[in-house]
PDB file of C-alpha atoms in Angstrom:
ATOM      1  CA  MET A 132     -31.330  32.570  13.201  1.00  0.00           C
ATOM      2  CA  ALA A 133     -28.141  32.289  11.166  1.00  0.00           C
ATOM      3  CA  THR A 134     -28.470  31.313   7.534  1.00  0.00           C
ATOM      4  CA  PRO A 135     -27.574  27.606   7.167  1.00  0.00           C
ATOM      5  CA  LEU A 136     -24.481  26.900   5.110  1.00  0.00           C
ATOM      6  CA  GLN A 137     -24.798  25.112   1.809  1.00  0.00           C
ATOM      7  CA  ARG A 138     -22.892  21.969   0.921  1.00  0.00           C
ATOM      8  CA  PRO A 139     -22.854  19.539  -2.042  1.00  0.00           C
ATOM      9  CA  ALA A 140     -25.471  16.807  -2.056  1.00  0.00           C
ATOM     10  CA  GLY A 141     -22.918  14.010  -2.185  1.00  0.00           C
ATOM     11  CA  HIS A 142     -23.253  10.499  -3.589  1.00  0.00           C
ATOM     12  CA  PRO A 143     -24.624   7.162  -2.304  1.00  0.00           C
ATOM     13  CA  GLY A 144     -21.228   5.542  -2.658  1.00  0.00           C
ATOM     14  CA  SER A 145     -17.863   5.548  -4.394  1.00  0.00           C
ATOM     15  CA  ARG A 146     -15.914   3.021  -6.413  1.00  0.00           C
ATOM     16  CA  ILE A 147     -12.490   2.223  -7.783  1.00  0.00           C
ATOM     17  CA  LEU A 148     -12.581   3.017 -11.495  1.00  0.00           C
ATOM     18  CA  SER A 149      -9.107   1.780 -12.397  1.00  0.00           C
ATOM     19  CA  VAL A 150      -5.786   0.608 -11.011  1.00  0.00           C
ATOM     20  CA  ALA A 151      -2.245   0.857 -12.391  1.00  0.00           C
ATOM     21  CA  SER A 152       1.319   0.451 -11.203  1.00  0.00           C
ATOM     22  CA  TYR A 153       4.888   1.420 -11.992  1.00  0.00           C
ATOM     23  CA  ARG A 154       7.737  -1.011 -11.403  1.00  0.00           C
ATOM     24  CA  PRO A 155      11.321   0.225 -11.720  1.00  0.00           C
ATOM     25  CA  ARG A 156      13.426  -1.188 -14.542  1.00  0.00           C
ATOM     26  CA  THR A 157      16.101  -2.845 -12.386  1.00  0.00           C
ATOM     27  CA  GLU A 158      15.344  -6.210 -10.802  1.00  0.00           C
ATOM     28  CA  VAL A 159      17.592  -7.299  -7.932  1.00  0.00           C
ATOM     29  CA  GLY A 160      17.781 -10.908  -6.801  1.00  0.00           C
ATOM     30  CA  ASN A 161      18.716 -12.126  -3.342  1.00  0.00           C
ATOM     31  CA  GLU A 162      22.358 -13.006  -3.998  1.00  0.00           C
ATOM     32  CA  PRO A 163      23.889  -9.481  -4.038  1.00  0.00           C
ATOM     33  CA  ILE A 164      21.907  -8.492  -0.965  1.00  0.00           C
ATOM     34  CA  ALA A 165      22.763 -11.688   0.906  1.00  0.00           C
ATOM     35  CA  ALA A 166      26.467 -11.065   0.290  1.00  0.00           C
ATOM     36  CA  LEU A 167      26.280  -7.792   2.223  1.00  0.00           C
ATOM     37  CA  ILE A 168      24.479  -9.209   5.257  1.00  0.00           C
ATOM     38  CA  ASP A 169      26.334 -12.523   5.596  1.00  0.00           C
ATOM     39  CA  SER A 170      23.272 -14.467   4.544  1.00  0.00           C
ATOM     40  CA  SER A 171      21.989 -16.558   1.624  1.00  0.00           C
ATOM     41  CA  ASP A 172      19.250 -16.701  -0.970  1.00  0.00           C
ATOM     42  CA  GLU A 173      17.720 -19.685   0.835  1.00  0.00           C
ATOM     43  CA  TRP A 174      17.657 -17.821   4.186  1.00  0.00           C
ATOM     44  CA  ILE A 175      15.887 -14.797   2.650  1.00  0.00           C
ATOM     45  CA  ARG A 176      13.284 -16.947   0.867  1.00  0.00           C
ATOM     46  CA  ARG A 177      12.586 -18.918   4.016  1.00  0.00           C
ATOM     47  CA  ARG A 178      12.342 -15.833   6.224  1.00  0.00           C
ATOM     48  CA  CYS A 179      10.011 -13.708   4.066  1.00  0.00           C
ATOM     49  CA  GLY A 180       9.312 -15.417   0.723  1.00  0.00           C
ATOM     50  CA  ILE A 181      11.084 -12.798  -1.389  1.00  0.00           C
ATOM     51  CA  GLU A 182      12.916 -13.965  -4.515  1.00  0.00           C
ATOM     52  CA  SER A 183      13.614 -10.539  -6.042  1.00  0.00           C
ATOM     53  CA  ARG A 184      12.631  -6.898  -5.824  1.00  0.00           C
ATOM     54  CA  ARG A 185      12.817  -3.726  -7.952  1.00  0.00           C
ATOM     55  CA  ARG A 186      15.301  -0.938  -7.299  1.00  0.00           C
ATOM     56  CA  ALA A 187      14.705   2.541  -8.694  1.00  0.00           C
ATOM     57  CA  ALA A 188      17.413   4.223 -10.758  1.00  0.00           C
ATOM     58  CA  PRO A 189      18.319   7.912 -10.205  1.00  0.00           C
ATOM     59  CA  ASP A 190      15.882   8.976 -12.944  1.00  0.00           C
ATOM     60  CA  GLU A 191      13.052   6.985 -11.306  1.00  0.00           C
ATOM     61  CA  ASP A 192      12.358   9.279  -8.397  1.00  0.00           C
ATOM     62  CA  LEU A 193       9.321   8.979  -6.146  1.00  0.00           C
ATOM     63  CA  VAL A 194       7.321  11.663  -7.963  1.00  0.00           C
ATOM     64  CA  MET A 195       8.116  10.275 -11.420  1.00  0.00           C
ATOM     65  CA  MET A 196       6.936   6.809 -10.376  1.00  0.00           C
ATOM     66  CA  ALA A 197       3.763   8.232  -8.805  1.00  0.00           C
ATOM     67  CA  VAL A 198       2.975  10.318 -11.879  1.00  0.00           C
ATOM     68  CA  THR A 199       3.509   7.389 -14.240  1.00  0.00           C
ATOM     69  CA  ALA A 200       1.225   5.067 -12.261  1.00  0.00           C
ATOM     70  CA  ALA A 201      -1.427   7.773 -11.818  1.00  0.00           C
ATOM     71  CA  SER A 202      -1.352   8.740 -15.508  1.00  0.00           C
ATOM     72  CA  LYS A 203      -1.962   5.123 -16.480  1.00  0.00           C
ATOM     73  CA  ALA A 204      -4.817   4.871 -13.999  1.00  0.00           C
ATOM     74  CA  LEU A 205      -6.461   8.072 -15.283  1.00  0.00           C
ATOM     75  CA  ALA A 206      -6.188   6.864 -18.874  1.00  0.00           C
ATOM     76  CA  ALA A 207      -7.708   3.493 -17.957  1.00  0.00           C
ATOM     77  CA  ALA A 208     -10.573   5.234 -16.133  1.00  0.00           C
ATOM     78  CA  GLY A 209     -11.168   7.669 -18.984  1.00  0.00           C
ATOM     79  CA  VAL A 210     -10.924  10.608 -16.574  1.00  0.00           C
ATOM     80  CA  ASP A 211      -9.460  13.936 -17.692  1.00  0.00           C
ATOM     81  CA  PRO A 212      -6.853  15.228 -15.188  1.00  0.00           C
ATOM     82  CA  ALA A 213      -8.648  18.582 -15.248  1.00  0.00           C
ATOM     83  CA  ASP A 214     -11.656  16.847 -13.663  1.00  0.00           C
ATOM     84  CA  VAL A 215      -9.674  15.506 -10.700  1.00  0.00           C
ATOM     85  CA  SER A 216     -10.712  17.107  -7.405  1.00  0.00           C
ATOM     86  CA  ALA A 217      -7.955  15.728  -5.172  1.00  0.00           C
ATOM     87  CA  VAL A 218      -4.628  13.901  -5.378  1.00  0.00           C
ATOM     88  CA  LEU A 219      -3.622  11.883  -2.311  1.00  0.00           C
ATOM     89  CA  VAL A 220      -0.118  10.414  -2.108  1.00  0.00           C
ATOM     90  CA  ALA A 221       0.606   7.797   0.555  1.00  0.00           C
ATOM     91  CA  THR A 222       4.338   7.574   1.213  1.00  0.00           C
ATOM     92  CA  MET A 223       6.913   7.158   3.965  1.00  0.00           C
ATOM     93  CA  SER A 224      10.041   7.682   1.862  1.00  0.00           C
ATOM     94  CA  HIS A 225       9.598  11.135   0.283  1.00  0.00           C
ATOM     95  CA  ARG A 226      12.942  12.837   0.923  1.00  0.00           C
ATOM     96  CA  SER A 227      13.225  15.612  -1.663  1.00  0.00           C
ATOM     97  CA  GLY A 228      13.461  19.310  -0.832  1.00  0.00           C
ATOM     98  CA  ALA A 229       9.738  19.757  -1.475  1.00  0.00           C
ATOM     99  CA  ALA A 230       7.620  19.589   1.654  1.00  0.00           C
ATOM    100  CA  SER A 231       5.260  17.040   0.102  1.00  0.00           C
ATOM    101  CA  ALA A 232       5.046  14.999  -3.076  1.00  0.00           C
ATOM    102  CA  ALA A 233       1.334  15.354  -3.884  1.00  0.00           C
ATOM    103  CA  PRO A 234       1.419  18.922  -5.267  1.00  0.00           C
ATOM    104  CA  LEU A 235       4.257  17.906  -7.593  1.00  0.00           C
ATOM    105  CA  VAL A 236       2.289  14.861  -8.722  1.00  0.00           C
ATOM    106  CA  ALA A 237      -0.897  16.871  -9.287  1.00  0.00           C
ATOM    107  CA  THR A 238       0.924  19.496 -11.340  1.00  0.00           C
ATOM    108  CA  ALA A 239       2.693  16.890 -13.470  1.00  0.00           C
ATOM    109  CA  LEU A 240      -0.635  15.152 -14.106  1.00  0.00           C
ATOM    110  CA  GLY A 241      -2.293  18.392 -15.191  1.00  0.00           C
ATOM    111  CA  ALA A 242      -4.705  18.294 -12.246  1.00  0.00           C
ATOM    112  CA  THR A 243      -4.205  22.013 -11.760  1.00  0.00           C
ATOM    113  CA  ARG A 244      -7.366  22.635  -9.715  1.00  0.00           C
ATOM    114  CA  ALA A 245      -7.034  19.627  -7.430  1.00  0.00           C
ATOM    115  CA  ALA A 246      -6.328  19.628  -3.736  1.00  0.00           C
ATOM    116  CA  ALA A 247      -3.097  17.722  -3.095  1.00  0.00           C
ATOM    117  CA  MET A 248      -1.654  16.252   0.073  1.00  0.00           C
ATOM    118  CA  ASP A 249       0.629  13.508   1.310  1.00  0.00           C
ATOM    119  CA  LEU A 250      -0.705  10.990   3.789  1.00  0.00           C
ATOM    120  CA  GLY A 251       1.810   9.502   6.199  1.00  0.00           C
ATOM    121  CA  ALA A 252       0.584   6.256   7.735  1.00  0.00           C
ATOM    122  CA  ALA A 253       3.559   4.172   6.587  1.00  0.00           C
ATOM    123  CA  CYS A 254       2.581   0.785   5.122  1.00  0.00           C
ATOM    124  CA  ALA A 255      -1.052   1.376   6.127  1.00  0.00           C
ATOM    125  CA  GLY A 256      -1.043   4.586   4.088  1.00  0.00           C
ATOM    126  CA  PHE A 257      -2.917   3.279   1.061  1.00  0.00           C
ATOM    127  CA  PRO A 258      -6.056   2.048   2.886  1.00  0.00           C
ATOM    128  CA  TYR A 259      -5.983   5.256   4.960  1.00  0.00           C
ATOM    129  CA  ALA A 260      -5.868   7.328   1.756  1.00  0.00           C
ATOM    130  CA  LEU A 261      -8.547   5.157   0.131  1.00  0.00           C
ATOM    131  CA  ALA A 262     -10.876   5.746   3.083  1.00  0.00           C
ATOM    132  CA  THR A 263     -10.218   9.485   2.818  1.00  0.00           C
ATOM    133  CA  ALA A 264     -10.990   9.467  -0.911  1.00  0.00           C
ATOM    134  CA  ASP A 265     -14.194   7.511  -0.306  1.00  0.00           C
ATOM    135  CA  ALA A 266     -15.337  10.071   2.264  1.00  0.00           C
ATOM    136  CA  LEU A 267     -14.508  12.996  -0.045  1.00  0.00           C
ATOM    137  CA  VAL A 268     -16.515  11.544  -2.923  1.00  0.00           C
ATOM    138  CA  ARG A 269     -19.514  10.448  -0.846  1.00  0.00           C
ATOM    139  CA  SER A 270     -19.707  13.838   0.877  1.00  0.00           C
ATOM    140  CA  GLY A 271     -19.700  15.645  -2.455  1.00  0.00           C
ATOM    141  CA  SER A 272     -16.435  17.418  -1.636  1.00  0.00           C
ATOM    142  CA  ALA A 273     -14.741  15.690  -4.574  1.00  0.00           C
ATOM    143  CA  GLY A 274     -15.773  14.247  -7.915  1.00  0.00           C
ATOM    144  CA  TYR A 275     -12.738  12.151  -8.845  1.00  0.00           C
ATOM    145  CA  VAL A 276      -9.801  11.430  -6.564  1.00  0.00           C
ATOM    146  CA  VAL A 277      -6.421   9.986  -7.514  1.00  0.00           C
ATOM    147  CA  VAL A 278      -4.915   7.850  -4.749  1.00  0.00           C
ATOM    148  CA  VAL A 279      -1.253   6.913  -5.129  1.00  0.00           C
ATOM    149  CA  GLY A 280       1.151   4.850  -3.059  1.00  0.00           C
ATOM    150  CA  SER A 281       4.733   5.625  -4.072  1.00  0.00           C
ATOM    151  CA  GLU A 282       7.967   4.608  -2.371  1.00  0.00           C
ATOM    152  CA  ARG A 283      11.718   4.543  -2.830  1.00  0.00           C
ATOM    153  CA  MET A 284      12.263   2.357   0.199  1.00  0.00           C
ATOM    154  CA  THR A 285      15.856   1.644  -0.819  1.00  0.00           C
ATOM    155  CA  ASP A 286      16.613   5.311  -0.016  1.00  0.00           C
ATOM    156  CA  ILE A 287      15.799   4.816   3.651  1.00  0.00           C
ATOM    157  CA  ILE A 288      17.334   1.433   4.477  1.00  0.00           C
ATOM    158  CA  ASP A 289      20.853   0.351   5.375  1.00  0.00           C
ATOM    159  CA  GLU A 290      22.053  -2.235   2.848  1.00  0.00           C
ATOM    160  CA  ARG A 291      24.020  -3.975   5.620  1.00  0.00           C
ATOM    161  CA  ASP A 292      21.173  -4.169   8.132  1.00  0.00           C
ATOM    162  CA  ARG A 293      20.085  -7.826   8.442  1.00  0.00           C
ATOM    163  CA  SER A 294      16.623  -6.728   9.628  1.00  0.00           C
ATOM    164  CA  THR A 295      15.677  -4.623   6.607  1.00  0.00           C
ATOM    165  CA  ALA A 296      18.168  -4.888   3.720  1.00  0.00           C
ATOM    166  CA  PHE A 297      16.472  -7.851   2.034  1.00  0.00           C
ATOM    167  CA  LEU A 298      12.839  -6.826   2.601  1.00  0.00           C
ATOM    168  CA  PHE A 299      12.215  -3.628   0.712  1.00  0.00           C
ATOM    169  CA  GLY A 300      11.817  -2.540  -2.891  1.00  0.00           C
ATOM    170  CA  ASP A 301      10.708   0.517  -4.852  1.00  0.00           C
ATOM    171  CA  GLY A 302       7.666   1.317  -6.963  1.00  0.00           C
ATOM    172  CA  ALA A 303       4.259   2.966  -7.188  1.00  0.00           C
ATOM    173  CA  GLY A 304       0.609   2.021  -7.565  1.00  0.00           C
ATOM    174  CA  ALA A 305      -2.443   4.205  -8.173  1.00  0.00           C
ATOM    175  CA  VAL A 306      -6.221   4.065  -8.347  1.00  0.00           C
ATOM    176  CA  VAL A 307      -8.879   6.522  -9.492  1.00  0.00           C
ATOM    177  CA  ILE A 308     -11.930   6.875  -7.236  1.00  0.00           C
ATOM    178  CA  GLY A 309     -15.251   8.178  -8.526  1.00  0.00           C
ATOM    179  CA  PRO A 310     -18.930   8.358  -7.509  1.00  0.00           C
ATOM    180  CA  ALA A 311     -21.197   5.307  -7.533  1.00  0.00           C
ATOM    181  CA  GLN A 312     -24.883   4.600  -6.955  1.00  0.00           C
ATOM    182  CA  THR A 313     -24.021   1.781  -4.561  1.00  0.00           C
ATOM    183  CA  CYS A 314     -21.314   1.246  -1.935  1.00  0.00           C
ATOM    184  CA  GLU A 315     -18.286  -0.308  -3.636  1.00  0.00           C
ATOM    185  CA  ILE A 316     -15.713   0.824  -1.059  1.00  0.00           C
ATOM    186  CA  GLY A 317     -16.704  -0.617   2.286  1.00  0.00           C
ATOM    187  CA  PRO A 318     -16.360   1.001   5.714  1.00  0.00           C
ATOM    188  CA  VAL A 319     -12.793   1.337   6.895  1.00  0.00           C
ATOM    189  CA  VAL A 320     -11.709  -0.363  10.131  1.00  0.00           C
ATOM    190  CA  TRP A 321      -8.579   1.302  11.401  1.00  0.00           C
ATOM    191  CA  GLY A 322      -6.513   2.235  14.400  1.00  0.00           C
ATOM    192  CA  ALA A 323      -3.061   2.820  15.825  1.00  0.00           C
ATOM    193  CA  ASP A 324      -0.869   1.739  18.716  1.00  0.00           C
ATOM    194  CA  GLY A 325       1.724   4.372  19.523  1.00  0.00           C
ATOM    195  CA  SER A 326       3.166   2.239  22.316  1.00  0.00           C
ATOM    196  CA  GLY A 327       4.855   0.185  19.588  1.00  0.00           C
ATOM    197  CA  SER A 328       6.290   3.113  17.653  1.00  0.00           C
ATOM    198  CA  GLU A 329       9.873   2.174  18.511  1.00  0.00           C
ATOM    199  CA  LEU A 330       9.533  -1.168  16.703  1.00  0.00           C
ATOM    200  CA  LEU A 331       9.720   0.644  13.358  1.00  0.00           C
ATOM    201  CA  ARG A 332      11.503   3.985  13.537  1.00  0.00           C
ATOM    202  CA  TYR A 333      13.959   6.298  11.812  1.00  0.00           C
ATOM    203  CA  ASP A 334      17.399   6.718  13.349  1.00  0.00           C
ATOM    204  CA  GLU A 335      19.316  10.013  13.527  1.00  0.00           C
ATOM    205  CA  ALA A 336      20.429   9.639   9.904  1.00  0.00           C
ATOM    206  CA  GLY A 337      16.886   9.073   8.655  1.00  0.00           C
ATOM    207  CA  ILE A 338      17.408   5.339   8.113  1.00  0.00           C
ATOM    208  CA  LEU A 339      14.573   2.932   8.874  1.00  0.00           C
ATOM    209  CA  ARG A 340      15.285   0.530  11.737  1.00  0.00           C
ATOM    210  CA  MET A 341      13.034  -2.398  12.569  1.00  0.00           C
ATOM    211  CA  ALA A 342      12.727  -4.909  15.380  1.00  0.00           C
ATOM    212  CA  GLY A 343      11.838  -7.711  12.972  1.00  0.00           C
ATOM    213  CA  PRO A 344      10.660 -10.527  15.292  1.00  0.00           C
ATOM    214  CA  GLU A 345       8.546  -8.142  17.378  1.00  0.00           C
ATOM    215  CA  VAL A 346       6.907  -6.613  14.298  1.00  0.00           C
ATOM    216  CA  PHE A 347       6.189 -10.088  12.933  1.00  0.00           C
ATOM    217  CA  ARG A 348       4.507 -11.137  16.192  1.00  0.00           C
ATOM    218  CA  TRP A 349       2.462  -7.924  16.310  1.00  0.00           C
ATOM    219  CA  ALA A 350       1.309  -8.290  12.699  1.00  0.00           C
ATOM    220  CA  THR A 351       0.328 -11.943  12.990  1.00  0.00           C
ATOM    221  CA  SER A 352      -1.622 -11.180  16.171  1.00  0.00           C
ATOM    222  CA  ILE A 353      -3.568  -8.173  14.859  1.00  0.00           C
ATOM    223  CA  VAL A 354      -4.124  -8.757  11.117  1.00  0.00           C
ATOM    224  CA  PRO A 355      -6.568 -11.711  11.238  1.00  0.00           C
ATOM    225  CA  ASP A 356      -8.879  -9.914  13.694  1.00  0.00           C
ATOM    226  CA  LEU A 357      -8.604  -6.679  11.689  1.00  0.00           C
ATOM    227  CA  ALA A 358      -9.557  -8.580   8.535  1.00  0.00           C
ATOM    228  CA  ARG A 359     -12.597 -10.162  10.220  1.00  0.00           C
ATOM    229  CA  ARG A 360     -13.757  -6.757  11.490  1.00  0.00           C
ATOM    230  CA  ALA A 361     -13.538  -5.299   7.974  1.00  0.00           C
ATOM    231  CA  LEU A 362     -15.584  -8.198   6.595  1.00  0.00           C
ATOM    232  CA  ASP A 363     -18.203  -7.688   9.312  1.00  0.00           C
ATOM    233  CA  ALA A 364     -18.330  -3.939   8.628  1.00  0.00           C
ATOM    234  CA  ALA A 365     -18.941  -4.624   4.919  1.00  0.00           C
ATOM    235  CA  GLY A 366     -21.594  -7.205   5.726  1.00  0.00           C
ATOM    236  CA  ILE A 367     -19.965 -10.095   3.886  1.00  0.00           C
ATOM    237  CA  ALA A 368     -18.244 -13.357   4.797  1.00  0.00           C
ATOM    238  CA  ALA A 369     -14.779 -14.551   3.854  1.00  0.00           C
ATOM    239  CA  ALA A 370     -16.439 -17.052   1.502  1.00  0.00           C
ATOM    240  CA  ASP A 371     -17.871 -14.124  -0.492  1.00  0.00           C
ATOM    241  CA  LEU A 372     -14.443 -12.746  -1.359  1.00  0.00           C
ATOM    242  CA  ALA A 373     -12.896 -12.932  -4.799  1.00  0.00           C
ATOM    243  CA  ALA A 374      -9.488 -11.756  -3.571  1.00  0.00           C
ATOM    244  CA  PHE A 375      -7.405 -11.034  -0.475  1.00  0.00           C
ATOM    245  CA  ILE A 376      -4.889  -8.222  -1.005  1.00  0.00           C
ATOM    246  CA  PRO A 377      -2.904  -7.524   2.169  1.00  0.00           C
ATOM    247  CA  HIS A 378       0.138  -5.312   2.565  1.00  0.00           C
ATOM    248  CA  GLN A 379       3.032  -7.260   1.100  1.00  0.00           C
ATOM    249  CA  ALA A 380       5.223  -7.341   4.197  1.00  0.00           C
ATOM    250  CA  ASN A 381       6.090 -10.999   4.544  1.00  0.00           C
ATOM    251  CA  LEU A 382       4.799 -14.106   2.785  1.00  0.00           C
ATOM    252  CA  ARG A 383       4.518 -15.901   6.127  1.00  0.00           C
ATOM    253  CA  ILE A 384       2.175 -13.197   7.478  1.00  0.00           C
ATOM    254  CA  ILE A 385       0.061 -13.373   4.315  1.00  0.00           C
ATOM    255  CA  SER A 386      -0.170 -17.176   4.460  1.00  0.00           C
ATOM    256  CA  ALA A 387      -0.960 -17.223   8.190  1.00  0.00           C
ATOM    257  CA  THR A 388      -3.773 -14.690   7.752  1.00  0.00           C
ATOM    258  CA  ALA A 389      -5.270 -16.524   4.767  1.00  0.00           C
ATOM    259  CA  LYS A 390      -5.257 -19.717   6.847  1.00  0.00           C
ATOM    260  CA  ALA A 391      -6.803 -17.984   9.872  1.00  0.00           C
ATOM    261  CA  LEU A 392      -9.613 -16.612   7.668  1.00  0.00           C
ATOM    262  CA  GLU A 393     -10.136 -20.083   6.177  1.00  0.00           C
ATOM    263  CA  LEU A 394     -10.105 -18.668   2.652  1.00  0.00           C
ATOM    264  CA  GLY A 395     -11.300 -21.144   0.048  1.00  0.00           C
ATOM    265  CA  PRO A 396      -9.386 -22.038  -3.124  1.00  0.00           C
ATOM    266  CA  HIS A 397     -11.605 -19.665  -5.138  1.00  0.00           C
ATOM    267  CA  VAL A 398     -10.135 -16.655  -3.296  1.00  0.00           C
ATOM    268  CA  ARG A 399      -7.062 -15.248  -5.023  1.00  0.00           C
ATOM    269  CA  VAL A 400      -4.425 -14.299  -2.472  1.00  0.00           C
ATOM    270  CA  ALA A 401      -2.001 -11.597  -3.603  1.00  0.00           C
ATOM    271  CA  THR A 402       1.624 -12.676  -3.210  1.00  0.00           C
ATOM    272  CA  ASP A 403       3.308  -9.898  -5.158  1.00  0.00           C
ATOM    273  CA  ILE A 404       5.991  -9.799  -2.468  1.00  0.00           C
ATOM    274  CA  THR A 405       7.819 -12.751  -4.049  1.00  0.00           C
ATOM    275  CA  THR A 406       9.026 -10.701  -7.028  1.00  0.00           C
ATOM    276  CA  ASN A 407       8.469  -7.142  -5.784  1.00  0.00           C
ATOM    277  CA  GLY A 408       9.508  -7.114  -2.139  1.00  0.00           C
ATOM    278  CA  ASN A 409       7.879  -4.861   0.429  1.00  0.00           C
ATOM    279  CA  THR A 410       7.120  -1.527  -1.274  1.00  0.00           C
ATOM    280  CA  GLY A 411       5.559   0.176   1.729  1.00  0.00           C
ATOM    281  CA  ALA A 412       2.464   2.235   0.923  1.00  0.00           C
ATOM    282  CA  ALA A 413       2.726   1.166  -2.735  1.00  0.00           C
ATOM    283  CA  SER A 414       2.399  -2.551  -2.023  1.00  0.00           C
ATOM    284  CA  ILE A 415      -1.412  -2.885  -1.937  1.00  0.00           C
ATOM    285  CA  PRO A 416      -2.162  -1.020  -5.204  1.00  0.00           C
ATOM    286  CA  GLN A 417       0.753  -2.756  -6.921  1.00  0.00           C
ATOM    287  CA  ALA A 418      -0.550  -6.139  -5.781  1.00  0.00           C
ATOM    288  CA  MET A 419      -4.062  -5.128  -6.836  1.00  0.00           C
ATOM    289  CA  ALA A 420      -2.776  -4.367 -10.333  1.00  0.00           C
ATOM    290  CA  THR A 421      -1.490  -7.933 -10.661  1.00  0.00           C
ATOM    291  CA  LEU A 422      -5.057  -9.189 -10.141  1.00  0.00           C
ATOM    292  CA  SER A 423      -6.564  -7.077 -12.924  1.00  0.00           C
ATOM    293  CA  ASP A 424      -8.396 -10.114 -14.339  1.00  0.00           C
ATOM    294  CA  THR A 425     -10.251 -10.693 -11.040  1.00  0.00           C
ATOM    295  CA  GLU A 426     -13.743  -9.318 -10.447  1.00  0.00           C
ATOM    296  CA  GLY A 427     -15.711  -9.048  -7.231  1.00  0.00           C
ATOM    297  CA  PRO A 428     -15.077  -8.080  -3.610  1.00  0.00           C
ATOM    298  CA  ALA A 429     -11.509  -7.887  -2.331  1.00  0.00           C
ATOM    299  CA  LEU A 430     -10.305  -7.499   1.238  1.00  0.00           C
ATOM    300  CA  LEU A 431      -7.486  -4.950   1.658  1.00  0.00           C
ATOM    301  CA  VAL A 432      -5.395  -4.880   4.835  1.00  0.00           C
ATOM    302  CA  GLY A 433      -2.534  -2.496   5.592  1.00  0.00           C
ATOM    303  CA  PHE A 434      -0.273  -2.336   8.649  1.00  0.00           C
ATOM    304  CA  GLY A 435       3.070  -0.857   9.565  1.00  0.00           C
ATOM    305  CA  ALA A 436       5.080   1.790  11.375  1.00  0.00           C
ATOM    306  CA  GLY A 437       3.287   3.921  13.871  1.00  0.00           C
ATOM    307  CA  LEU A 438       2.020   1.322  14.594  1.00  0.00           C
ATOM    308  CA  SER A 439      -0.891   1.988  12.237  1.00  0.00           C
ATOM    309  CA  TYR A 440      -3.350  -0.386  10.613  1.00  0.00           C
ATOM    310  CA  ALA A 441      -6.448  -0.253   8.399  1.00  0.00           C
ATOM    311  CA  ALA A 442      -8.654  -2.573   6.360  1.00  0.00           C
ATOM    312  CA  GLN A 443     -11.673  -2.371   4.068  1.00  0.00           C
ATOM    313  CA  VAL A 444     -13.525  -4.423   1.478  1.00  0.00           C
ATOM    314  CA  VAL A 445     -13.679  -2.987  -2.054  1.00  0.00           C
ATOM    315  CA  THR A 446     -15.149  -4.072  -5.351  1.00  0.00           C
ATOM    316  CA  LEU A 447     -12.336  -4.598  -7.854  1.00  0.00           C
ATOM    317  CA  PRO A 448     -12.705  -2.582 -11.080  1.00  0.00           C
TER     318      PRO A 448
END
């Protein structure tokens, strides 16, 4: 009989120890964008709820934003970078010469012994990466994991495209995941529908193109059911939530889902999109950072290109 292989004992659960974000210095209102797409501030607000968004300067590259957010999260968690086992970067806009951003982020953080990889699930990337971090910690394969969503979405959109020019912004958000004696990151409910991959795609020049109305209909049809499945998997009801933190794609999608879930007035609904725009894989951790004074269970829901989607309930740090 072959000698059985050894493996770490693992942990009963994992938890989010801290959350932090980085928002670029430059704030851009609707007027300059509307002028390029023959539109208006009122039309943009009515269509998606966005009043302004952040635009990264040349010195605010994707790695710099990720490192800044992650450094703040590590400091808040009291975790030494040398003790980090893995760095996961969720992104869809990394365009530098380096094959992936995560090794650059890990090195800049001083996490010199950490595994590092990018995770490409578009705007669902953060909950995908969070589920991966949870599994790594619970299995004993990792002690502490840094999960970052970082995007320079304005690098991959056409400023004259009426479907995308007004929607997207730049920024980063990060969390630190560590072991816990109880389950504080609930089971992930996820999936993908490749038949809809053409609804959100890159053209020959690497620019993001979107069939806006079709994506809106898909999101509003799938997100409420996805949210209910995540609540069921975690064994709680919508009434038990302290917060609802969906991907910040469109204020109308957020409002429709909150209504479908019949969320009570005690549940804080993240609406970071109004002043931050859609920041892709960074939108959920950035929105989470705005609710830093909220304690208790929060429902996270991500969805986007692929078409990919994921949701889970977490305990806010």
